[in-house]
Amino acid sequence: MAELLDFELVSPERRLAKAKVAMVVVPGVEGDFGVLPGHAPMMSTIRPGAIAIHEADGGPATMRFFIDGGFAEVTETGLTILAEKATPVAEIDVAAVATQLAAARQAGDDAAIARLEAMQAAVTN
Amino acid sequence: MPSLKSLKMRITSVKSTQKITKAMKMVAAAKLRRAQEAAEAARPYSVRMAAVMASLASRVTVGPESPRLLAGTGKDQVHLLVVCSSERGLAGGFNSNIAKLARRTMDELLGQGKTVKLLFVGKKARAPFARTHKDLIVGTIDMTHIKNVGFADAKSVADEVVARFEAGEFDVAHLFFSTFKSALTQEPTRLQIIPAALPAGGAAGADASVEYEPDEESILADLLPKNLAVQVFRALLENAASEQGSRMTAMDSATRNAGDMINKLSITYNRTRQAAITKELIEIISGAEAL
């Protein structure tokens, strides 16, 4: 299949990625969904989690970003993700996340716990 | 006639002032470039955000059950003016232009019998109000420690505004900042941020088949605070660029003024020196003639 998806990942500070890819898997609030070329237009909010970008058709995920909540917009031509904060999964410091998670558990900060657990899950997957 | 020595001292002093203003101009120019790049890099996000808001706005009708950030409190008695200025002076008319616009709006609102509250981001615009309307100031957000504005900083400002709104402190909020046109012109701007002024959905026809997950209202409720943060972020970036642009222009003309002054002082110095020599010569000659 020659057709590719226009994918754009932007954060408020800068555009992080702009590429033509085969598929992107997005963690929507109501469940993960994959976006392929020709996907019906939709808008969805994103829960904290990793987006997986498959550059080659049928290939493995080549790029993974951890998105700290945001918004996905699928149009006829492509997919745009507005992320408040996005970190390449490879750059996540596992040890730092673990200590932060322990601190959040101690403080009973539910939002932070959910966020950091999602971050850990993104690294292990 | 000032003495030769004092003239010489003044020339030296103006020369070192010129060196300082020249250096400040150079620094401002470098910072301006960085600020412009930051503003440029932030553009895609705010453009997309505006587009999403517009398409949502065309789907949702504003009613009493809409989120309050969009529908407002139904009153417009208490106005909050969020005035963004810089932390440092010596930037030409930058801070006073923003303060002037804010003051005009304030006077207008007060004249209509409304209540006005002032929130400052950056301390420079605060001083003129602190003298005359100290009781109206509800807070100042210090930005001294921030070198380059990040989204997190804008978000904390937006969060504070939203928290005050939720607490029922005001009904309408305006944001004051300076729009960057070029290094020479910056325009003080007023923007209503609460209730959110949604762009009229122009391209509504194309999105008719868009699916929303979850439904439009929840997305809108989620996006409104984000949109506010984006607007504040944009304002802060514009402000940062305007400040540097304004400082650059101001320091450029200060450098030129110093140059003019040095020229004038040098002429006076040379004339005085010549006059002194002539006088001495005349004294010697007339002394010799008298013998």
Coordinates of C-alpha atoms in Angstrom, one line a residue:
Chain A
M1 CA 0.0 0.0 0.0
A2 CA 1.6 3.2 -1.1
E3 CA -0.8 5.5 0.7
L4 CA 0.6 7.1 3.8
L5 CA -0.8 9.2 6.6
D6 CA 0.3 12.8 7.2
F7 CA 1.2 12.7 10.9
E8 CA 2.0 15.8 12.9
L9 CA 2.9 16.0 16.6
V10 CA 2.9 19.5 18.1
S11 CA 3.4 20.7 21.6
P12 CA 2.8 24.4 22.6
E13 CA 6.5 25.1 22.4
R14 CA 7.3 23.5 19.0
R15 CA 6.5 21.0 16.4
L16 CA 8.0 17.7 17.5
A17 CA 7.4 15.5 14.5
K18 CA 6.0 15.8 11.1
A19 CA 6.2 12.7 8.9
K20 CA 4.4 10.4 6.5
V21 CA 3.7 7.2 8.3
A22 CA 1.7 4.0 7.8
M23 CA -0.1 3.8 11.1
V24 CA -0.3 5.5 14.5
V25 CA -1.8 4.0 17.6
V26 CA -3.2 6.6 19.9
P27 CA -4.4 6.1 23.5
G28 CA -7.8 7.8 23.5
V29 CA -9.8 8.4 26.6
E30 CA -12.2 5.7 25.6
G31 CA -9.6 3.2 24.5
D32 CA -6.6 2.9 22.2
F33 CA -7.3 3.4 18.5
G34 CA -5.2 2.9 15.4
V35 CA -5.2 5.5 12.7
L36 CA -4.5 4.4 9.1
P37 CA -4.7 6.4 5.9
G38 CA -8.3 7.1 5.0
H39 CA -9.6 7.0 8.6
A40 CA -12.9 8.7 9.1
P41 CA -12.6 12.2 10.5
M42 CA -12.7 12.3 14.3
M43 CA -11.6 14.2 17.4
S44 CA -10.6 12.6 20.7
T45 CA -9.0 13.6 23.9
I46 CA -6.0 11.5 24.9
R47 CA -5.2 10.0 28.2
P48 CA -1.6 10.0 29.4
G49 CA 0.1 7.2 27.5
A50 CA 2.4 6.3 24.7
I51 CA 1.6 6.8 21.0
A52 CA 3.2 4.3 18.7
I53 CA 4.2 5.3 15.2
H54 CA 4.6 2.7 12.6
E55 CA 6.5 4.2 9.7
A56 CA 6.5 1.1 7.5
D57 CA 3.3 -0.6 6.5
G58 CA 2.9 -3.7 8.7
G59 CA 6.2 -3.0 10.3
P60 CA 6.9 -2.6 14.1
A61 CA 6.5 0.7 15.9
T62 CA 9.5 2.8 15.0
M63 CA 8.9 5.8 17.2
R64 CA 7.1 6.1 20.5
F65 CA 6.3 9.2 22.4
F66 CA 4.8 9.5 25.8
I67 CA 2.0 12.0 25.7
D68 CA 1.0 13.7 28.9
G69 CA -2.6 14.2 28.0
G70 CA -3.7 16.0 24.8
F71 CA -5.9 16.0 21.9
A72 CA -6.0 14.1 18.6
E73 CA -7.7 15.3 15.4
V74 CA -8.1 13.1 12.4
T75 CA -9.0 14.8 9.1
E76 CA -9.3 13.4 5.6
T77 CA -5.6 14.1 5.0
G78 CA -4.0 13.1 8.2
L79 CA -3.6 13.0 12.0
T80 CA -2.6 15.9 14.2
I81 CA -1.8 15.4 17.8
L82 CA -1.8 18.4 20.1
A83 CA 0.2 17.3 23.1
E84 CA 0.7 19.4 26.2
K85 CA 3.9 17.6 26.8
A86 CA 5.5 14.8 24.8
T87 CA 8.7 12.9 25.5
P88 CA 10.3 10.2 23.4
V89 CA 9.8 7.0 25.3
A90 CA 13.5 6.2 24.9
E91 CA 14.4 9.3 26.8
I92 CA 12.3 8.5 29.9
D93 CA 14.4 8.0 33.0
V94 CA 13.0 4.8 34.5
A95 CA 14.7 5.3 37.9
A96 CA 13.5 8.9 38.2
V97 CA 9.9 7.9 37.3
A98 CA 10.1 5.1 40.0
T99 CA 11.2 7.6 42.7
Q100 CA 8.6 10.1 41.7
L101 CA 5.9 7.4 41.7
A102 CA 6.9 6.4 45.2
A103 CA 6.7 10.1 46.3
A104 CA 3.3 10.5 44.7
R105 CA 2.0 7.3 46.4
Q106 CA 3.2 8.7 49.7
A107 CA 1.5 12.0 49.1
G108 CA -1.6 10.3 47.8
D109 CA -1.7 12.3 44.6
D110 CA -4.0 10.2 42.5
A111 CA -3.5 12.2 39.3
A112 CA 0.3 11.9 39.5
I113 CA 0.1 8.2 40.3
A114 CA -2.0 7.5 37.2
R115 CA 0.3 9.6 35.1
L116 CA 3.5 8.0 36.3
E117 CA 2.1 4.5 36.1
A118 CA 1.1 5.1 32.5
M119 CA 4.7 6.3 32.0
Q120 CA 6.1 3.1 33.4
A121 CA 3.8 1.0 31.4
A122 CA 4.9 2.9 28.2
V123 CA 8.5 2.0 28.9
T124 CA 7.9 -1.7 29.6
N125 CA 5.7 -2.3 26.6
Chain B
M1 CA 32.0 78.6 30.3
P2 CA 32.7 75.2 31.8
S3 CA 36.3 74.4 32.5
L4 CA 38.4 72.2 30.2
K5 CA 38.7 69.5 32.8
S6 CA 35.0 69.2 33.5
L7 CA 34.3 69.1 29.7
K8 CA 36.7 66.3 29.3
M9 CA 35.1 64.4 32.1
R10 CA 31.7 64.8 30.6
I11 CA 32.9 63.4 27.3
T12 CA 34.4 60.4 29.0
S13 CA 31.2 59.8 30.9
V14 CA 28.9 60.0 27.8
K15 CA 31.3 57.7 26.0
S16 CA 31.0 55.0 28.6
T17 CA 27.2 55.4 28.6
Q18 CA 27.3 54.9 24.8
K19 CA 29.2 51.7 25.3
I20 CA 26.6 50.4 27.7
T21 CA 23.6 51.3 25.4
K22 CA 25.4 49.8 22.5
A23 CA 26.0 46.5 24.3
M24 CA 22.3 46.5 25.5
K25 CA 21.2 47.0 22.0
M26 CA 23.3 44.1 20.8
V27 CA 22.0 41.8 23.6
A28 CA 18.4 42.8 22.9
A29 CA 18.9 42.0 19.2
A30 CA 20.2 38.6 20.0
K31 CA 17.4 37.9 22.5
L32 CA 14.8 39.3 20.0
R33 CA 15.9 36.7 17.5
R34 CA 15.5 33.9 20.0
A35 CA 12.1 35.3 21.1
Q36 CA 10.9 35.4 17.6
E37 CA 12.0 31.9 17.0
A38 CA 10.1 30.8 20.0
A39 CA 7.0 32.6 18.9
E40 CA 7.4 31.0 15.4
A41 CA 7.7 27.5 16.9
A42 CA 4.6 28.0 19.0
R43 CA 2.5 29.0 16.1
P44 CA 1.4 25.5 14.7
Y45 CA -0.1 24.5 18.0
S46 CA -2.1 27.7 18.5
V47 CA -3.3 27.6 14.9
R48 CA -4.5 24.0 15.3
M49 CA -6.0 24.7 18.6
A50 CA -7.9 27.7 17.1
A51 CA -9.1 25.5 14.3
V52 CA -10.3 22.8 16.6
M53 CA -12.1 25.3 18.8
A54 CA -13.8 26.8 15.8
S55 CA -15.0 23.5 14.5
L56 CA -16.3 22.6 18.0
A57 CA -18.0 26.0 18.3
S58 CA -20.0 25.3 15.2
R59 CA -21.3 22.1 16.8
V60 CA -22.1 23.3 20.2
T61 CA -24.8 25.9 21.1
V62 CA -24.0 28.1 24.0
G63 CA -26.6 27.6 26.7
P64 CA -26.9 28.0 30.4
E65 CA -25.6 24.4 30.8
S66 CA -22.4 25.1 28.8
P67 CA -19.1 25.2 30.6
R68 CA -18.9 28.5 32.5
L69 CA -15.6 29.4 30.9
L70 CA -17.5 29.6 27.7
A71 CA -20.9 30.8 28.8
G72 CA -19.7 33.2 31.5
T73 CA -21.5 33.8 34.8
G74 CA -24.3 35.6 33.1
K75 CA -23.2 38.9 34.6
D76 CA -20.6 41.4 33.7
Q77 CA -20.2 43.3 36.9
V78 CA -16.7 42.4 38.0
H79 CA -13.9 42.6 35.5
L80 CA -10.4 41.2 35.9
L81 CA -7.7 42.9 33.9
V82 CA -4.6 40.6 33.5
V83 CA -1.8 43.0 32.6
C84 CA 1.3 41.3 31.2
S85 CA 4.5 43.5 31.2
S86 CA 8.2 42.9 31.5
E87 CA 10.3 42.5 34.6
R88 CA 13.0 45.0 33.5
G89 CA 12.8 48.6 32.4
L90 CA 14.8 50.5 29.8
A91 CA 12.6 49.2 27.0
G92 CA 11.4 52.4 25.6
G93 CA 7.6 52.8 25.8
F94 CA 7.0 49.1 26.0
N95 CA 5.6 48.9 29.6
S96 CA 4.0 52.3 29.7
N97 CA 2.1 51.6 26.5
I98 CA 0.6 48.5 28.0
A99 CA -0.2 50.3 31.2
K100 CA -1.8 53.1 29.3
L101 CA -4.2 50.8 27.5
A102 CA -5.0 49.0 30.7
R103 CA -5.7 52.3 32.4
R104 CA -7.9 53.5 29.7
T105 CA -10.0 50.3 29.9
M106 CA -10.0 50.5 33.6
D107 CA -11.3 54.1 33.6
E108 CA -13.9 53.2 31.1
L109 CA -15.2 50.3 33.2
L110 CA -15.1 52.2 36.4
G111 CA -17.0 55.0 34.6
Q112 CA -19.7 52.4 33.8
G113 CA -20.0 51.6 37.4
K114 CA -18.3 48.2 37.1
T115 CA -15.9 46.7 39.6
V116 CA -12.3 46.3 38.4
K117 CA -9.6 44.0 39.7
L118 CA -6.1 44.0 38.5
L119 CA -3.7 41.1 38.2
F120 CA -0.2 41.7 37.0
V121 CA 2.2 39.3 35.3
G122 CA 5.6 40.9 35.5
K123 CA 6.1 43.9 37.9
K124 CA 6.8 46.8 35.6
A125 CA 3.2 47.8 34.7
R126 CA 2.3 47.5 38.4
A127 CA 4.1 50.6 39.6
P128 CA 1.8 53.2 38.0
F129 CA -1.3 51.5 39.3
A130 CA 0.2 50.8 42.7
R131 CA 0.3 54.6 43.2
T132 CA -3.3 55.4 42.2
H133 CA -5.4 52.2 42.5
K134 CA -3.6 50.1 45.1
D135 CA -6.9 48.7 46.5
L136 CA -7.8 47.2 43.1
I137 CA -4.7 45.1 42.7
V138 CA -5.4 41.4 43.6
G139 CA -2.1 40.0 42.8
T140 CA 1.2 40.0 40.9
I141 CA 2.8 37.0 39.3
D142 CA 6.5 37.2 39.4
M143 CA 8.4 36.2 36.3
T144 CA 11.8 37.4 37.3
H145 CA 13.3 33.9 37.6
I146 CA 12.1 32.8 34.2
K147 CA 14.6 33.3 31.4
N148 CA 12.7 31.8 28.5
V149 CA 8.9 31.6 28.8
G150 CA 7.8 28.0 28.7
F151 CA 4.3 26.6 28.3
A152 CA 4.3 25.5 32.0
D153 CA 4.7 29.2 33.0
A154 CA 1.8 30.2 30.9
K155 CA -0.2 27.3 32.3
S156 CA 0.4 28.4 35.8
V157 CA -0.8 31.9 35.0
A158 CA -3.9 30.5 33.3
D159 CA -4.5 28.1 36.2
E160 CA -4.5 31.0 38.6
V161 CA -6.9 33.0 36.5
V162 CA -9.2 29.9 36.2
A163 CA -9.0 29.3 40.0
R164 CA -10.0 32.8 40.7
F165 CA -12.9 32.5 38.2
E166 CA -14.1 29.3 39.8
A167 CA -14.0 31.0 43.1
G168 CA -16.4 33.6 41.7
E169 CA -14.0 36.5 42.0
F170 CA -14.9 38.0 38.6
D171 CA -17.2 37.6 35.7
V172 CA -15.1 38.8 32.7
A173 CA -11.4 38.7 32.2
H174 CA -9.3 40.7 29.8
L175 CA -5.7 40.0 28.9
F176 CA -3.4 42.9 28.1
F177 CA -0.1 42.4 26.2
S178 CA 1.8 43.9 23.4
T179 CA 1.6 42.3 19.9
F180 CA 4.8 42.1 18.1
K181 CA 4.6 43.7 14.6
S182 CA 8.2 44.4 14.0
A183 CA 11.3 45.5 15.9
L184 CA 10.0 49.1 15.4
T185 CA 6.3 48.7 16.1
Q186 CA 4.6 46.9 18.9
E187 CA 0.9 47.3 19.5
P188 CA -0.6 47.1 22.9
T189 CA -3.5 44.7 22.7
R190 CA -6.5 43.8 24.7
L191 CA -8.1 40.3 24.5
Q192 CA -11.1 39.0 26.2
I193 CA -10.3 35.5 27.6
I194 CA -13.2 34.7 29.9
P195 CA -15.9 34.1 28.7
A196 CA -14.0 32.6 25.8
A197 CA -14.8 34.4 22.6
L198 CA -15.2 31.6 20.1
P199 CA -14.5 32.2 16.5
A200 CA -17.6 31.9 14.4
G201 CA -17.5 28.4 12.8
G202 CA -16.9 29.3 9.2
A203 CA -16.0 26.0 7.7
A204 CA -18.8 24.1 9.5
G205 CA -20.0 22.2 6.4
A206 CA -16.8 20.2 6.1
D207 CA -16.8 18.8 9.6
A208 CA -20.4 17.6 9.5
S209 CA -19.3 13.9 9.7
V210 CA -16.6 14.3 12.3
E211 CA -16.9 11.8 15.1
Y212 CA -16.2 13.0 18.7
E213 CA -14.9 10.8 21.4
P214 CA -16.1 11.5 24.0
D215 CA -18.9 13.8 23.1
E216 CA -18.5 17.5 22.0
E217 CA -19.4 18.9 25.4
S218 CA -16.8 17.0 27.3
I219 CA -14.1 17.7 24.7
L220 CA -15.0 21.4 24.9
A221 CA -14.9 21.4 28.7
D222 CA -11.5 19.7 28.5
L223 CA -10.2 22.1 25.9
L224 CA -11.4 25.4 27.2
P225 CA -8.8 25.7 30.0
K226 CA -6.1 24.5 27.6
N227 CA -7.1 27.1 25.1
L228 CA -6.9 29.7 27.8
A229 CA -3.3 28.6 28.6
V230 CA -2.5 28.7 24.9
Q231 CA -3.7 32.3 24.7
V232 CA -1.7 33.3 27.7
F233 CA 1.3 31.5 26.3
R234 CA 0.9 33.4 23.0
A235 CA 0.6 36.6 24.9
L236 CA 3.7 36.0 26.9
L237 CA 5.7 35.1 23.8
E238 CA 4.5 38.2 21.9
N239 CA 5.3 40.2 24.9
A240 CA 8.8 38.8 25.2
A241 CA 9.5 39.6 21.5
S242 CA 7.9 43.0 21.8
E243 CA 10.0 43.8 24.9
Q244 CA 13.3 43.0 23.2
G245 CA 12.2 44.8 20.0
S246 CA 11.3 47.9 21.9
R247 CA 14.5 47.7 24.0
M248 CA 16.5 47.4 20.8
T249 CA 14.9 50.4 19.2
A250 CA 15.2 52.4 22.4
M251 CA 18.9 51.5 22.9
D252 CA 19.6 52.2 19.3
S253 CA 18.4 55.8 19.5
A254 CA 20.1 56.2 22.9
T255 CA 23.4 55.2 21.3
R256 CA 22.8 57.7 18.5
N257 CA 21.9 60.4 21.0
A258 CA 25.1 59.7 22.9
G259 CA 27.0 60.1 19.6
D260 CA 25.5 63.4 18.9
M261 CA 26.2 64.6 22.4
I262 CA 29.8 63.5 22.2
N263 CA 30.2 65.5 18.9
K264 CA 28.7 68.6 20.5
L265 CA 30.8 68.3 23.6
S266 CA 34.0 67.8 21.6
I267 CA 33.3 71.0 19.6
T268 CA 32.8 73.0 22.8
Y269 CA 35.9 71.4 24.2
N270 CA 38.0 72.3 21.2
R271 CA 36.7 75.9 21.1
T272 CA 37.4 76.4 24.8
R273 CA 40.9 75.0 24.4
Q274 CA 41.6 77.3 21.4
A275 CA 40.2 80.3 23.3
A276 CA 42.4 79.5 26.3
I277 CA 45.5 79.3 24.0
T278 CA 44.6 82.5 22.2
K279 CA 44.1 84.3 25.5
E280 CA 47.5 83.1 26.7
L281 CA 49.2 84.3 23.5
I282 CA 47.6 87.7 23.7
E283 CA 48.7 88.0 27.3
I284 CA 52.3 87.2 26.3
I285 CA 52.3 89.5 23.3
S286 CA 50.8 92.5 25.1
G287 CA 53.2 91.8 28.0
A288 CA 56.2 91.9 25.5
E289 CA 54.8 95.1 23.8
A290 CA 54.5 96.9 27.2
L291 CA 58.3 96.5 27.8

